[in-house]
Short mmCIF file of C-alpha atoms in Angstrom, two decimals:
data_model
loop_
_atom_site.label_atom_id
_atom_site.label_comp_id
_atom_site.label_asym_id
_atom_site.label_seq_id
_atom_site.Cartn_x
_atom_site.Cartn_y
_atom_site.Cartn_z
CA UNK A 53 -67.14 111.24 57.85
CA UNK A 54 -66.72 107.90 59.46
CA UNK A 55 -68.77 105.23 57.96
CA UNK A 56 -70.70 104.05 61.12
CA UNK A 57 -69.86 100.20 59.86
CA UNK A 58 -66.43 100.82 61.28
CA UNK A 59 -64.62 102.06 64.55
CA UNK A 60 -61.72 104.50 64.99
CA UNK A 61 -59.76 102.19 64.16
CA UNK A 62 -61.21 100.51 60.88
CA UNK A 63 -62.25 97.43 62.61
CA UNK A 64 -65.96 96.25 61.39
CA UNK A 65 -68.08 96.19 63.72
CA UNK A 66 -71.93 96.62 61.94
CA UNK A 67 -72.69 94.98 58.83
CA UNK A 68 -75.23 97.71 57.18
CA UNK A 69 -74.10 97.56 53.34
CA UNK A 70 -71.82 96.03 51.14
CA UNK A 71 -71.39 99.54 49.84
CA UNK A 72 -68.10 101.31 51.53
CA UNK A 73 -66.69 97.50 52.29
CA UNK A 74 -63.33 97.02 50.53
CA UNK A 75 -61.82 94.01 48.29
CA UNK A 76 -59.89 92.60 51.08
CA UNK A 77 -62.43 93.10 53.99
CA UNK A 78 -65.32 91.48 51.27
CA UNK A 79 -62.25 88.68 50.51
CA UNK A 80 -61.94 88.03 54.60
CA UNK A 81 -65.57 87.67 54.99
CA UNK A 82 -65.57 84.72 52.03
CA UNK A 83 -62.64 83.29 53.29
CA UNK A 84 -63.71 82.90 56.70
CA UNK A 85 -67.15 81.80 55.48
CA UNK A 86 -65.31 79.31 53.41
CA UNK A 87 -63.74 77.92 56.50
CA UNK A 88 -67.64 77.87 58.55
CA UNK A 89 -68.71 75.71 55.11
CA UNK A 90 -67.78 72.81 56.72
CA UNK A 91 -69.19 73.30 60.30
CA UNK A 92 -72.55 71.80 58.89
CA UNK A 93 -70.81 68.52 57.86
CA UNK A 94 -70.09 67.56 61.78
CA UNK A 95 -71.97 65.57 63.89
CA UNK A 96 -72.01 68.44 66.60
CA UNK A 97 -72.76 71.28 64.11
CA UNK A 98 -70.87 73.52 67.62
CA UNK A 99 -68.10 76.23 67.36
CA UNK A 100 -67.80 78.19 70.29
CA UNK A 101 -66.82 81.33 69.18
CA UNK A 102 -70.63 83.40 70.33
CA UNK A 103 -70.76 81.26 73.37
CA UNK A 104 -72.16 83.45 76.20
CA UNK A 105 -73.54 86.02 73.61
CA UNK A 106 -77.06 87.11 73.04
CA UNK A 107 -78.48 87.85 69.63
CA UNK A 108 -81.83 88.96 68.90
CA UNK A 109 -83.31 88.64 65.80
CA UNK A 110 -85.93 92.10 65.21
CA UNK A 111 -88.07 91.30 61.97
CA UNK A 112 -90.39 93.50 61.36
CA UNK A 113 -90.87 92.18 57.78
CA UNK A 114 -91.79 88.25 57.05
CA UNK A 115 -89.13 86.01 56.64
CA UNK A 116 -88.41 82.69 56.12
CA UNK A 117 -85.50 81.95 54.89
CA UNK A 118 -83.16 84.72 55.91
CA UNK A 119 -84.89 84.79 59.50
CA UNK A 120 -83.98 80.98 60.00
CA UNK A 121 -80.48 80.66 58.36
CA UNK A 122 -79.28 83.49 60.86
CA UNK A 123 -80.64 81.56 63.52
CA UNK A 124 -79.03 78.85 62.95
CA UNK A 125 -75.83 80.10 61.86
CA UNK A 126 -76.15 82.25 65.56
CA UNK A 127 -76.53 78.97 67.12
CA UNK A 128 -73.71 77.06 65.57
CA UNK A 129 -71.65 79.64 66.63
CA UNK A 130 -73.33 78.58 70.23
CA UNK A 131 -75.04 82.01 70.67
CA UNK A 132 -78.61 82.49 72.66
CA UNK A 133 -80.81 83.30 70.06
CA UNK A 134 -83.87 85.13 70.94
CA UNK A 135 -86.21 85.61 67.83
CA UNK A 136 -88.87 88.35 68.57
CA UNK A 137 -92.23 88.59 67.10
CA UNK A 138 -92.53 92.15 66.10
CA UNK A 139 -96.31 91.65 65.08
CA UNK A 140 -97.36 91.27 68.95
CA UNK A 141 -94.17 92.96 70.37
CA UNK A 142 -94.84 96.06 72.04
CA UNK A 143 -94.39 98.17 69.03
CA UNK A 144 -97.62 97.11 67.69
CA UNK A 145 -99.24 98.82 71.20
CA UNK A 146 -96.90 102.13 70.18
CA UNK A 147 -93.87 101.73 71.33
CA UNK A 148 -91.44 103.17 68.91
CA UNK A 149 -88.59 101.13 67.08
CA UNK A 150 -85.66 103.15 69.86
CA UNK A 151 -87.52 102.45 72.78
CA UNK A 152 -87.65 98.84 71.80
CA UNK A 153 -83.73 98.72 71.20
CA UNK A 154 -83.22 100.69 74.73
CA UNK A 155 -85.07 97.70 76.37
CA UNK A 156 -83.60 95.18 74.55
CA UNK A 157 -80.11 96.49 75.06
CA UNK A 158 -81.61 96.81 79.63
CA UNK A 159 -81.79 92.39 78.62
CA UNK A 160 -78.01 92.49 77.94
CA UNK A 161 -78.21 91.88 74.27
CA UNK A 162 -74.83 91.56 72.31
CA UNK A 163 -75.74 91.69 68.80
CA UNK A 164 -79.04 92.39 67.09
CA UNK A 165 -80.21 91.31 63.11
CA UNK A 166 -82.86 93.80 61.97
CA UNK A 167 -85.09 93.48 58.67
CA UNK A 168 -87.06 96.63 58.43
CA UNK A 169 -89.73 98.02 55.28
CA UNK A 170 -87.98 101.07 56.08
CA UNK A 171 -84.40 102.05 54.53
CA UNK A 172 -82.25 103.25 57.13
CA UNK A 173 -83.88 101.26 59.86
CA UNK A 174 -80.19 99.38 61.08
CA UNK A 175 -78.72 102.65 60.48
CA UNK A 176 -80.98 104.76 63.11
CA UNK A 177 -80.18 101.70 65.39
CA UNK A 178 -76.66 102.01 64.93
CA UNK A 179 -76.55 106.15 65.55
CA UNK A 180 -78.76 105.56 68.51
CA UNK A 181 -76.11 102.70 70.12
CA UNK A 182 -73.35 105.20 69.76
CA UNK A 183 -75.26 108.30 70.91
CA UNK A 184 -76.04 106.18 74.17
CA UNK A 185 -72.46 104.65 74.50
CA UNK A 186 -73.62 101.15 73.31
CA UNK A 187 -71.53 100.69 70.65
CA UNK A 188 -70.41 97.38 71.72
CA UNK A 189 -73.56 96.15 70.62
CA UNK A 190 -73.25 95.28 67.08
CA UNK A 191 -76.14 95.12 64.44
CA UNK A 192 -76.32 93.56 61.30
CA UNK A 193 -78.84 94.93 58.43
CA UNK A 194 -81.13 91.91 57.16
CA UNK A 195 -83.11 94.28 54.77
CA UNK A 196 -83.91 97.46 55.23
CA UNK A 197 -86.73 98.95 52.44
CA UNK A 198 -85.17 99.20 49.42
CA UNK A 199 -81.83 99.88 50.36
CA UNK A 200 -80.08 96.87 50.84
CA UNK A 201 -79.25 92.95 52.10
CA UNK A 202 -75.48 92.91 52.31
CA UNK A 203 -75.81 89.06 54.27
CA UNK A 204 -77.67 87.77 51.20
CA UNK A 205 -75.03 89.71 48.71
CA UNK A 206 -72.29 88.14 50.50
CA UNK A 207 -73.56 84.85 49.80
CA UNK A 208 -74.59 85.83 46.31
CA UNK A 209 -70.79 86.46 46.32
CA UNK A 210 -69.49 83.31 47.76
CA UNK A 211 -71.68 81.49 45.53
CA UNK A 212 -70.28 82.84 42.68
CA UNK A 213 -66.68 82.40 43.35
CA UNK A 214 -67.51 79.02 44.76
CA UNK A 215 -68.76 77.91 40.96
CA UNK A 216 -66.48 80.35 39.04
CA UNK A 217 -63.09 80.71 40.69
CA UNK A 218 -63.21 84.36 41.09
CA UNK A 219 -64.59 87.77 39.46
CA UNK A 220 -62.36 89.20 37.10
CA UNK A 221 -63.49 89.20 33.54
CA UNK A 222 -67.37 87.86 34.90
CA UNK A 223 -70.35 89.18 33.11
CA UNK A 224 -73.37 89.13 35.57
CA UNK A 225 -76.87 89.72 34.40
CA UNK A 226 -79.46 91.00 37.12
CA UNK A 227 -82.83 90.33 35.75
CA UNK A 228 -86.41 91.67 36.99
CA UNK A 229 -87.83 94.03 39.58
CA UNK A 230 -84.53 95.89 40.08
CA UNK A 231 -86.62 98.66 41.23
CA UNK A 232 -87.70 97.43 44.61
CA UNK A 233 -84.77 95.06 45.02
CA UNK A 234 -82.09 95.52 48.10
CA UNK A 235 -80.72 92.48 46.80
CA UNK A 236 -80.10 93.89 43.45
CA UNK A 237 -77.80 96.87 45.43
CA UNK A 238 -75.72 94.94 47.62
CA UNK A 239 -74.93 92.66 44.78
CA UNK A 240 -73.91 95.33 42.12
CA UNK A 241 -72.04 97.53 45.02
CA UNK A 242 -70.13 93.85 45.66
CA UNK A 243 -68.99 92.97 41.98
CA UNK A 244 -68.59 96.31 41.26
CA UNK A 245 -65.87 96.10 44.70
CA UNK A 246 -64.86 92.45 43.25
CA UNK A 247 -63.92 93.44 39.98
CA UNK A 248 -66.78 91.79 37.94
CA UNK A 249 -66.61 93.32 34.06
CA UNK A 250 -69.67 93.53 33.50
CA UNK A 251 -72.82 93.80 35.25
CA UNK A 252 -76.09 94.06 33.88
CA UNK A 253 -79.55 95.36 35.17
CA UNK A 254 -82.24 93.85 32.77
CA UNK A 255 -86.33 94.70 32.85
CA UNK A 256 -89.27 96.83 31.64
CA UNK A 257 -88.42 100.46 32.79
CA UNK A 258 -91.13 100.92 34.84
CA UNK A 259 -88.55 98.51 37.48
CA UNK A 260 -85.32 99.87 36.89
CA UNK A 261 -84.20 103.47 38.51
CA UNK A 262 -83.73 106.23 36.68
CA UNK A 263 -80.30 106.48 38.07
CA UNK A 264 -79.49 102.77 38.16
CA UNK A 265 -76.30 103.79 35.39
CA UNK A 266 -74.48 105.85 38.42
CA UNK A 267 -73.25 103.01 40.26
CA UNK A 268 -71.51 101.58 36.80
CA UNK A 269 -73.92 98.90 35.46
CA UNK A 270 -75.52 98.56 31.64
CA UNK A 271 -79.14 98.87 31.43
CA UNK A 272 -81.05 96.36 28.89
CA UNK A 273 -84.34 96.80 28.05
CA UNK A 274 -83.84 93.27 25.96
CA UNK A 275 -83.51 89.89 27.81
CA UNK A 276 -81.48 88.62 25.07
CA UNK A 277 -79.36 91.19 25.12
CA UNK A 278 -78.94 91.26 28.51
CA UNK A 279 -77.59 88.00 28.89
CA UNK A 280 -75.54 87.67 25.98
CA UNK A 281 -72.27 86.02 27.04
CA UNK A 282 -73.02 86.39 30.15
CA UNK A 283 -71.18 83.93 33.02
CA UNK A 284 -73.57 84.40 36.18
CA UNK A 285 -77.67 85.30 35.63
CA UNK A 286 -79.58 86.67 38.59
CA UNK A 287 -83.57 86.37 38.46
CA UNK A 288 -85.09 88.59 41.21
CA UNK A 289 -88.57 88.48 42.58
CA UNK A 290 -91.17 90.47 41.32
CA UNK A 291 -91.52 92.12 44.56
CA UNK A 292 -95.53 93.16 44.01
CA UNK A 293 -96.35 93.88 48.31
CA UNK A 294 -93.64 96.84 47.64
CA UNK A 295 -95.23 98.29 44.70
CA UNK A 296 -97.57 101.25 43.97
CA UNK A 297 -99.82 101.96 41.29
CA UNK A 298 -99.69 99.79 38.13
CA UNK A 299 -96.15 99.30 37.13
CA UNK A 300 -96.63 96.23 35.27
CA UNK A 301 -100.09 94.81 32.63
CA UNK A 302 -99.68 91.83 34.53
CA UNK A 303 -97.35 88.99 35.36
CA UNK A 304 -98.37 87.10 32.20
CA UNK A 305 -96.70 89.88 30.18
CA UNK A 306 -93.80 90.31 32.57
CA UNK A 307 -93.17 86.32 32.17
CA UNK A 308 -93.68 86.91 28.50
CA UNK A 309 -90.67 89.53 27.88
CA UNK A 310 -88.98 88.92 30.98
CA UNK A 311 -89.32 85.28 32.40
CA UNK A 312 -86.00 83.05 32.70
CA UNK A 313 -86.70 80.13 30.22
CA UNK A 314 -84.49 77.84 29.15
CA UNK A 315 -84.54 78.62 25.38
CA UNK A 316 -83.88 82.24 26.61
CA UNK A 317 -80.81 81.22 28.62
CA UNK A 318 -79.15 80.01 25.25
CA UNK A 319 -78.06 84.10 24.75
CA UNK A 320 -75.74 83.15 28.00
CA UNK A 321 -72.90 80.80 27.95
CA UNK A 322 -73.04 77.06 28.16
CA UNK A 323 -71.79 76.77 32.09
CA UNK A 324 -73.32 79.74 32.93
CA UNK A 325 -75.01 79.62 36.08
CA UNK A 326 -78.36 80.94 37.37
CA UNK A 327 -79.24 82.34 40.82
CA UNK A 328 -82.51 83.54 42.80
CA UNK A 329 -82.31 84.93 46.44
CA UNK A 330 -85.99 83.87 46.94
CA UNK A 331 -88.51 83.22 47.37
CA UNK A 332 -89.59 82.37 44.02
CA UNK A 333 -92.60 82.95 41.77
CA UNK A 334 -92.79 80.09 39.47
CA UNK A 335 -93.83 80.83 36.35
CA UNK A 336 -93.02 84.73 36.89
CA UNK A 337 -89.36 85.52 36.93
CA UNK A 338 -88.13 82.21 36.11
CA UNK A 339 -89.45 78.93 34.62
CA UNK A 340 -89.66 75.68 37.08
CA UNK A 341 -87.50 74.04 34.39
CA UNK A 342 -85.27 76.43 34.85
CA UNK A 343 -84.63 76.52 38.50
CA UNK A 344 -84.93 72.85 39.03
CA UNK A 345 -82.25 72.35 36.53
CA UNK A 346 -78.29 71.30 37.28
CA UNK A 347 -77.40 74.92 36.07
CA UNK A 348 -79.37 76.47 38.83
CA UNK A 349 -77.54 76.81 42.22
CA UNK A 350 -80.21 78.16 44.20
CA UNK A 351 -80.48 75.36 46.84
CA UNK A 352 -76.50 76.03 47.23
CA UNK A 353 -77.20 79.59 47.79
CA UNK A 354 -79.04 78.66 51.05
CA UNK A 355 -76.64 76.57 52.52
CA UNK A 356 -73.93 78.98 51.92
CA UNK A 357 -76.07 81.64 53.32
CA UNK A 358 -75.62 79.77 56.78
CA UNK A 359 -71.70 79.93 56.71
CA UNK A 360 -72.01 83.76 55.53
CA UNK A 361 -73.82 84.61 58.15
CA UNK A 362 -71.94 82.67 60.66
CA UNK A 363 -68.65 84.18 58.66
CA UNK A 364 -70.68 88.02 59.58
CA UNK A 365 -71.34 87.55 63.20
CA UNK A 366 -67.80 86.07 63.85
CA UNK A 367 -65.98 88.72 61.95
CA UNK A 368 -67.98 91.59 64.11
CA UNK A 369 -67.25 89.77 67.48
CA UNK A 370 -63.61 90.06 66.58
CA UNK A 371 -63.16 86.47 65.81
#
């Protein structure tokens, strides 16, 4: 079956997962977000490559950061952005998530960027496009549920080569609510693509999947274990709006075992580097001290998202 990222003819033309993305198309994207990098550095921030083009962002989650960096990235590429308030958009009155796509695609739209709380969300959009002969229209997945972010695990990726040259021989340490994270999935399915050597999942195992081990990482129930040797560490937020019943005592005890301190980052090596996708809980998954330090590149990882995502919506256009 044809993975409905692709056309006929292998071209990409939806970004929905890293999964199913190859070396060389998740090399391109880098590369040509590598060349976007320095697009920010101009006095007219301008490229005209979306000039013309519509894109609407459709959160139906909050967002901050991811909802802004794709609008700006959509406007340095000199696209009409149109940024649509799903809390008092017609759906709230009962209008269902297709009928709002039909209507938006009757306002000439050219590519949309959908965060959902449901997985599969982008992926009913997409089936629904080429059912109605609108597959034209491309659609980028920025979160669905718990399925994925493949715009913030491309970044995640650039970041990493950016500060480490590449992936071979790279032991990465994902560390927290892997249970509820997207992020967590598009970043494994990415090394795993990228040839890191190791990659870790590391929490209580009330957050980590049962079948986390099928899709080739180590499980750690230890912190120091976990990030023995390791080259890149990932803290992920505890993600407590998503969760049911009572999977943790509290996030005293989860900062206790689990929290990114700097005494506990001596298990990694010396230049190893830490990353959060954000937001972050303080005090929770990592330590202030911690992610204000020169080893944390989480400020980085938001300015790169803006090329990525530029890099994302070019590549679809057929830039």
């Amino acid at each position: 079956m044809l993975d409905p990222q692709f056309d006929a003819d292998g071209n990409l033309i939806h970004l929905l997962s890293t999964e199913g993305l190859s070396r060389e198309q998740l090399t391109r994207l880098l590369d040509t977000g590598a060349s976007f990098l320095g697009v920010s550095d101009r006095d007219v921030k301008k490229v005209p490559l979306l000039r013309g083009k519509s894109v609407f962002n459709i959160f139906f989650e909050n967002s901050t950061r991811t909802r802004t960096t794709f609008e700006i990235a959509a406007k340095r590429l000199s696209a009409d952005v149109i940024n649509l308030n799903m809390s008092t958009s017609s759906t709230a009155k009962g209008e269902t998530l297709l009928d709002t796509v039909d209507n938006l695609c009757a306002m000439h739209a050219d590519m949309f960027v959908v965060r959902h709380e449901s997985s599969g969300a982008p992926h009913l959009i997409v089936d629904h496009l080429r059912r109605t002969g609108r597959s034209d229209i491309h659609v980028i997945n920025a979160g669905d549920g718990r399925h994925g972010h493949p715009t913030q695990g491309l970044l995640d990726m650039y970041t990493i080569r950016h500060y480490k040259g590449g992936f071979e021989g790279l032991k990465v340490a994902l560390i927290g609510d892997i249970l509820h994270s997207r992020v967590a999935r598009s970043d494994i399915h990415a090394l795993k693509t990228l040839g890191a050597e190791s990659i870790r999942v590391v929490g209580p195992q009330t957050l980590i999947p049962t079948d986390i081990e099928s899709l080739g990482v180590e499980v750690h129930r230890d912190l120091n274990s976990g990030l023995k040797d390791c080259d890149v560490v990932i803290a992920l937020r505890l993600q407590r709006e998503r969760m049911s019943g009572a999977l943790l005592p509290s996030a005293t005890e989860f900062h206790d075992r689990y929290g990114l301190t700097h005494e506990r980052l001596k298990a990694a090596k010396p230049d190893a580097i830490v990353m959060h996708p954000g937001p972050m809980n303080r005090g929770v998954e990592i330590d202030s001290a911690v992610a204000d330090s020169p080893r944390a590149v989480i400020l980085p990882q938001v300015t790169f998202g803006i090329a990525m995502r530029m890099a994302v919506m070019s590549v679809l256009a057929g830039g």
